[in-house]
Amino acid sequence: MPIIAPSLLSANFLNLQKDCELLNESEADWFHLDVMDGSFVPNISFGLPVIEHIRKATNKICDVHLMIVEPAKYAEAFKKAGADILTVHYEACTHLHRNLQQIKSLGMRTGVALNPHTPVQLLADILHDIDLVCLMSVNPGFGGQQFIPHTLVKIRQLKQMIEERNLHTHIEIDGGVTLQNAKSILDAGADVLVAGNTVFKAEDPIATIAALKAL
């Protein structure tokens, strides 16, 4: 069964506790938390105080996706805020190996995100240090974009790399995931579906999560 990670970026921030309670009652596995700095990506989202409060509101895994420059500066702070998985962007890390060792030493699972046109082959030498690869299937920064079809090719390539090395690295897909394309994404080899508008803009978010989980 897939891991379902609703993106709180699409939640109602005036009713954030209500949306957290909704996810707690649902079959969602993880909370996906997008942190944007207005520099690495053009948008600004939320930061440490919001994550601290979300951590107190759930026992589910907090999957924190840093779309920021110099993520190493903040790794310890995000651990204290409650991150279980900390994902940094390949494009933002000059010293990726060092960044991943830092995340591991703090007791978090390691994630690396790739922008839509960053080849998965660039992770070949470091894949054994990565617990989760987040493939961006839209250009990062804003929710509600259309899924980029070439992502399916990247999923298959990455899945082959993982299997050739006998690893258990999760493949997470972030951006444009819908009930219509989720099965093809999973069939290509993905393990984790990040869904924002698909969940929070649905008439029945809990039923939508259940439908994704059942694929």
Short mmCIF file of C-alpha atoms in Angstrom, two decimals:
data_model
loop_
_atom_site.label_atom_id
_atom_site.label_comp_id
_atom_site.label_asym_id
_atom_site.label_seq_id
_atom_site.Cartn_x
_atom_site.Cartn_y
_atom_site.Cartn_z
CA MET A 1 0.00 0.00 0.00
CA PRO A 2 1.26 3.50 -0.74
CA ILE A 3 2.25 5.99 1.91
CA ILE A 4 -0.05 9.00 1.74
CA ALA A 5 1.45 12.33 2.83
CA PRO A 6 -1.03 15.22 2.55
CA SER A 7 0.69 18.57 2.09
CA LEU A 8 -0.26 21.10 4.74
CA LEU A 9 0.70 23.84 2.28
CA SER A 10 -2.85 23.42 0.92
CA ALA A 11 -4.51 23.44 4.35
CA ASN A 12 -6.62 26.28 5.73
CA PHE A 13 -4.20 28.23 7.93
CA LEU A 14 -7.07 29.90 9.79
CA ASN A 15 -8.24 26.40 10.76
CA LEU A 16 -4.94 24.55 10.88
CA GLN A 17 -5.76 22.58 14.02
CA LYS A 18 -9.01 21.42 12.44
CA ASP A 19 -7.14 20.23 9.34
CA CYS A 20 -4.57 18.45 11.53
CA GLU A 21 -7.40 16.69 13.36
CA LEU A 22 -8.91 15.72 10.01
CA LEU A 23 -5.63 14.09 8.96
CA ASN A 24 -5.33 12.35 12.32
CA GLU A 25 -8.76 10.79 11.77
CA SER A 26 -7.88 9.74 8.21
CA GLU A 27 -5.72 7.01 6.72
CA ALA A 28 -2.96 9.54 6.00
CA ASP A 29 0.44 8.19 7.03
CA TRP A 30 2.58 11.32 7.10
CA PHE A 31 2.18 15.09 7.36
CA HIS A 32 4.14 16.70 4.50
CA LEU A 33 5.43 20.12 5.54
CA ASP A 34 6.88 22.43 2.88
CA VAL A 35 9.25 25.12 4.14
CA MET A 36 10.00 27.84 1.57
CA ASP A 37 12.31 30.81 2.03
CA GLY A 38 11.50 33.09 -0.91
CA SER A 39 15.06 32.63 -2.18
CA PHE A 40 15.50 29.02 -3.31
CA VAL A 41 11.88 29.18 -4.47
CA PRO A 42 9.87 32.35 -5.15
CA ASN A 43 7.25 31.67 -2.50
CA ILE A 44 7.38 31.96 1.32
CA SER A 45 5.38 29.40 3.29
CA PHE A 46 5.86 28.68 7.00
CA GLY A 47 8.67 27.83 9.37
CA LEU A 48 9.67 26.49 12.74
CA PRO A 49 6.84 27.82 14.99
CA VAL A 50 4.15 26.31 12.76
CA ILE A 51 5.94 22.95 12.64
CA GLU A 52 6.31 22.96 16.43
CA HIS A 53 2.55 23.34 16.80
CA ILE A 54 1.79 20.72 14.15
CA ARG A 55 4.13 18.31 15.95
CA LYS A 56 2.08 18.76 19.13
CA ALA A 57 -1.13 18.12 17.20
CA THR A 58 -0.20 14.70 15.75
CA ASN A 59 1.61 11.45 16.41
CA LYS A 60 2.02 10.82 12.68
CA ILE A 61 5.36 11.22 10.91
CA CYS A 62 6.32 14.81 10.13
CA ASP A 63 7.93 14.80 6.69
CA VAL A 64 9.65 18.19 6.42
CA HIS A 65 10.69 19.35 2.94
CA LEU A 66 13.16 22.24 3.01
CA MET A 67 13.01 24.41 -0.10
CA ILE A 68 15.60 26.77 1.29
CA VAL A 69 19.20 27.81 0.72
CA GLU A 70 21.83 26.67 3.25
CA PRO A 71 19.62 24.03 4.91
CA ALA A 72 22.50 22.85 7.13
CA LYS A 73 22.13 26.01 9.21
CA TYR A 74 18.66 24.96 10.31
CA ALA A 75 18.80 21.15 10.57
CA GLU A 76 19.11 21.10 14.36
CA ALA A 77 16.28 23.60 14.75
CA PHE A 78 13.96 21.50 12.59
CA LYS A 79 14.83 18.42 14.63
CA LYS A 80 13.86 20.29 17.79
CA ALA A 81 10.66 21.49 16.10
CA GLY A 82 9.65 17.88 15.50
CA ALA A 83 10.81 16.73 12.07
CA ASP A 84 11.05 12.95 11.62
CA ILE A 85 12.24 13.14 8.01
CA LEU A 86 14.27 16.11 6.78
CA THR A 87 14.50 16.52 3.02
CA VAL A 88 16.97 18.94 1.46
CA HIS A 89 17.28 19.89 -2.19
CA TYR A 90 20.18 18.51 -4.20
CA GLU A 91 20.32 21.89 -5.95
CA ALA A 92 20.73 23.74 -2.63
CA CYS A 93 23.54 21.58 -1.19
CA THR A 94 27.14 22.11 -2.22
CA HIS A 95 28.19 19.50 0.35
CA LEU A 96 25.33 17.00 0.14
CA HIS A 97 27.16 14.12 1.85
CA ARG A 98 27.99 16.34 4.83
CA ASN A 99 24.39 17.58 4.98
CA LEU A 100 23.03 14.03 5.04
CA GLN A 101 25.46 12.94 7.75
CA GLN A 102 24.34 15.91 9.84
CA ILE A 103 20.67 14.95 9.45
CA LYS A 104 21.44 11.33 10.40
CA SER A 105 23.48 12.38 13.43
CA LEU A 106 20.49 14.38 14.68
CA GLY A 107 18.34 11.25 14.57
CA MET A 108 16.18 12.10 11.55
CA ARG A 109 15.65 10.16 8.36
CA THR A 110 17.38 11.67 5.34
CA GLY A 111 15.64 12.96 2.26
CA VAL A 112 16.93 14.49 -0.97
CA ALA A 113 14.62 16.35 -3.35
CA LEU A 114 15.27 16.81 -7.06
CA ASN A 115 13.77 19.54 -9.21
CA PRO A 116 11.87 18.36 -12.31
CA HIS A 117 14.82 18.52 -14.69
CA THR A 118 17.57 17.36 -12.34
CA PRO A 119 18.60 13.82 -13.44
CA VAL A 120 18.22 11.02 -10.90
CA GLN A 121 21.61 9.64 -12.00
CA LEU A 122 23.29 12.43 -10.01
CA LEU A 123 22.38 10.51 -6.83
CA ALA A 124 24.16 7.30 -7.87
CA ASP A 125 27.17 7.74 -5.56
CA ILE A 126 25.17 8.79 -2.50
CA LEU A 127 21.94 6.80 -2.77
CA HIS A 128 23.01 4.48 0.05
CA ASP A 129 22.91 7.46 2.45
CA ILE A 130 19.38 8.51 1.46
CA ASP A 131 16.20 7.19 3.09
CA LEU A 132 13.85 9.06 0.77
CA VAL A 133 14.15 10.68 -2.65
CA CYS A 134 11.51 13.32 -3.32
CA LEU A 135 10.99 13.79 -7.04
CA MET A 136 9.40 17.15 -7.74
CA SER A 137 6.74 16.59 -10.37
CA VAL A 138 6.02 20.32 -10.63
CA ASN A 139 8.35 23.30 -10.42
CA PRO A 140 8.71 23.92 -6.68
CA GLY A 141 7.27 26.92 -4.94
CA PHE A 142 3.52 26.85 -5.43
CA GLY A 143 0.72 24.32 -5.02
CA GLY A 144 -1.93 23.49 -7.59
CA GLN A 145 0.33 22.93 -10.61
CA GLN A 146 -0.04 20.26 -13.30
CA PHE A 147 1.93 17.00 -13.00
CA ILE A 148 4.95 16.86 -15.35
CA PRO A 149 4.57 13.56 -17.30
CA HIS A 150 8.35 12.95 -17.67
CA THR A 151 8.39 12.29 -13.91
CA LEU A 152 7.21 8.75 -14.67
CA VAL A 153 10.44 8.11 -16.59
CA LYS A 154 12.47 9.42 -13.65
CA ILE A 155 10.58 7.19 -11.21
CA ARG A 156 11.38 4.09 -13.27
CA GLN A 157 15.05 5.09 -13.60
CA LEU A 158 15.36 5.74 -9.87
CA LYS A 159 13.56 2.51 -8.95
CA GLN A 160 16.05 0.56 -11.05
CA MET A 161 18.98 2.30 -9.33
CA ILE A 162 17.55 1.45 -5.90
CA GLU A 163 16.91 -2.20 -6.78
CA GLU A 164 20.36 -2.66 -8.35
CA ARG A 165 21.89 -1.58 -5.02
CA ASN A 166 19.50 -3.67 -2.87
CA LEU A 167 18.40 -0.55 -1.02
CA HIS A 168 15.07 0.32 0.61
CA THR A 169 15.01 4.00 -0.30
CA HIS A 170 11.51 5.41 -0.63
CA ILE A 171 10.49 7.31 -3.76
CA GLU A 172 8.20 10.23 -2.97
CA ILE A 173 6.31 12.19 -5.62
CA ASP A 174 5.48 15.81 -4.84
CA GLY A 175 3.31 17.93 -7.11
CA GLY A 176 0.19 17.52 -9.19
CA VAL A 177 -0.80 14.14 -7.71
CA THR A 178 -4.49 13.40 -8.35
CA LEU A 179 -6.87 10.47 -8.11
CA GLN A 180 -6.59 10.23 -11.89
CA ASN A 181 -2.79 9.91 -12.16
CA ALA A 182 -1.87 8.33 -8.81
CA LYS A 183 -2.09 4.73 -10.04
CA SER A 184 0.30 5.36 -12.95
CA ILE A 185 2.70 7.02 -10.50
CA LEU A 186 2.59 4.01 -8.18
CA ASP A 187 2.86 1.55 -11.07
CA ALA A 188 6.06 3.32 -12.16
CA GLY A 189 7.58 2.55 -8.75
CA ALA A 190 6.70 5.36 -6.34
CA ASP A 191 6.12 4.62 -2.64
CA VAL A 192 4.92 7.96 -1.22
CA LEU A 193 2.28 10.28 -2.65
CA VAL A 194 2.25 13.92 -1.56
CA ALA A 195 -1.20 15.36 -2.19
CA GLY A 196 -2.20 18.92 -1.39
CA ASN A 197 -5.14 20.37 -3.28
CA THR A 198 -6.34 16.87 -4.18
CA VAL A 199 -6.98 16.28 -0.47
CA PHE A 200 -7.79 19.68 1.00
CA LYS A 201 -9.94 20.96 -1.88
CA ALA A 202 -11.95 17.73 -2.03
CA GLU A 203 -15.57 17.62 -0.86
CA ASP A 204 -14.59 14.72 1.40
CA PRO A 205 -10.86 14.81 2.21
CA ILE A 206 -10.99 11.68 4.38
CA ALA A 207 -12.61 9.66 1.57
CA THR A 208 -10.07 11.04 -0.91
CA ILE A 209 -7.18 9.93 1.30
CA ALA A 210 -8.80 6.49 1.64
CA ALA A 211 -9.14 6.26 -2.15
CA LEU A 212 -5.45 7.10 -2.62
CA LYS A 213 -4.48 4.61 0.09
CA ALA A 214 -6.48 1.85 -1.62
CA LEU A 215 -4.62 2.15 -4.95
#
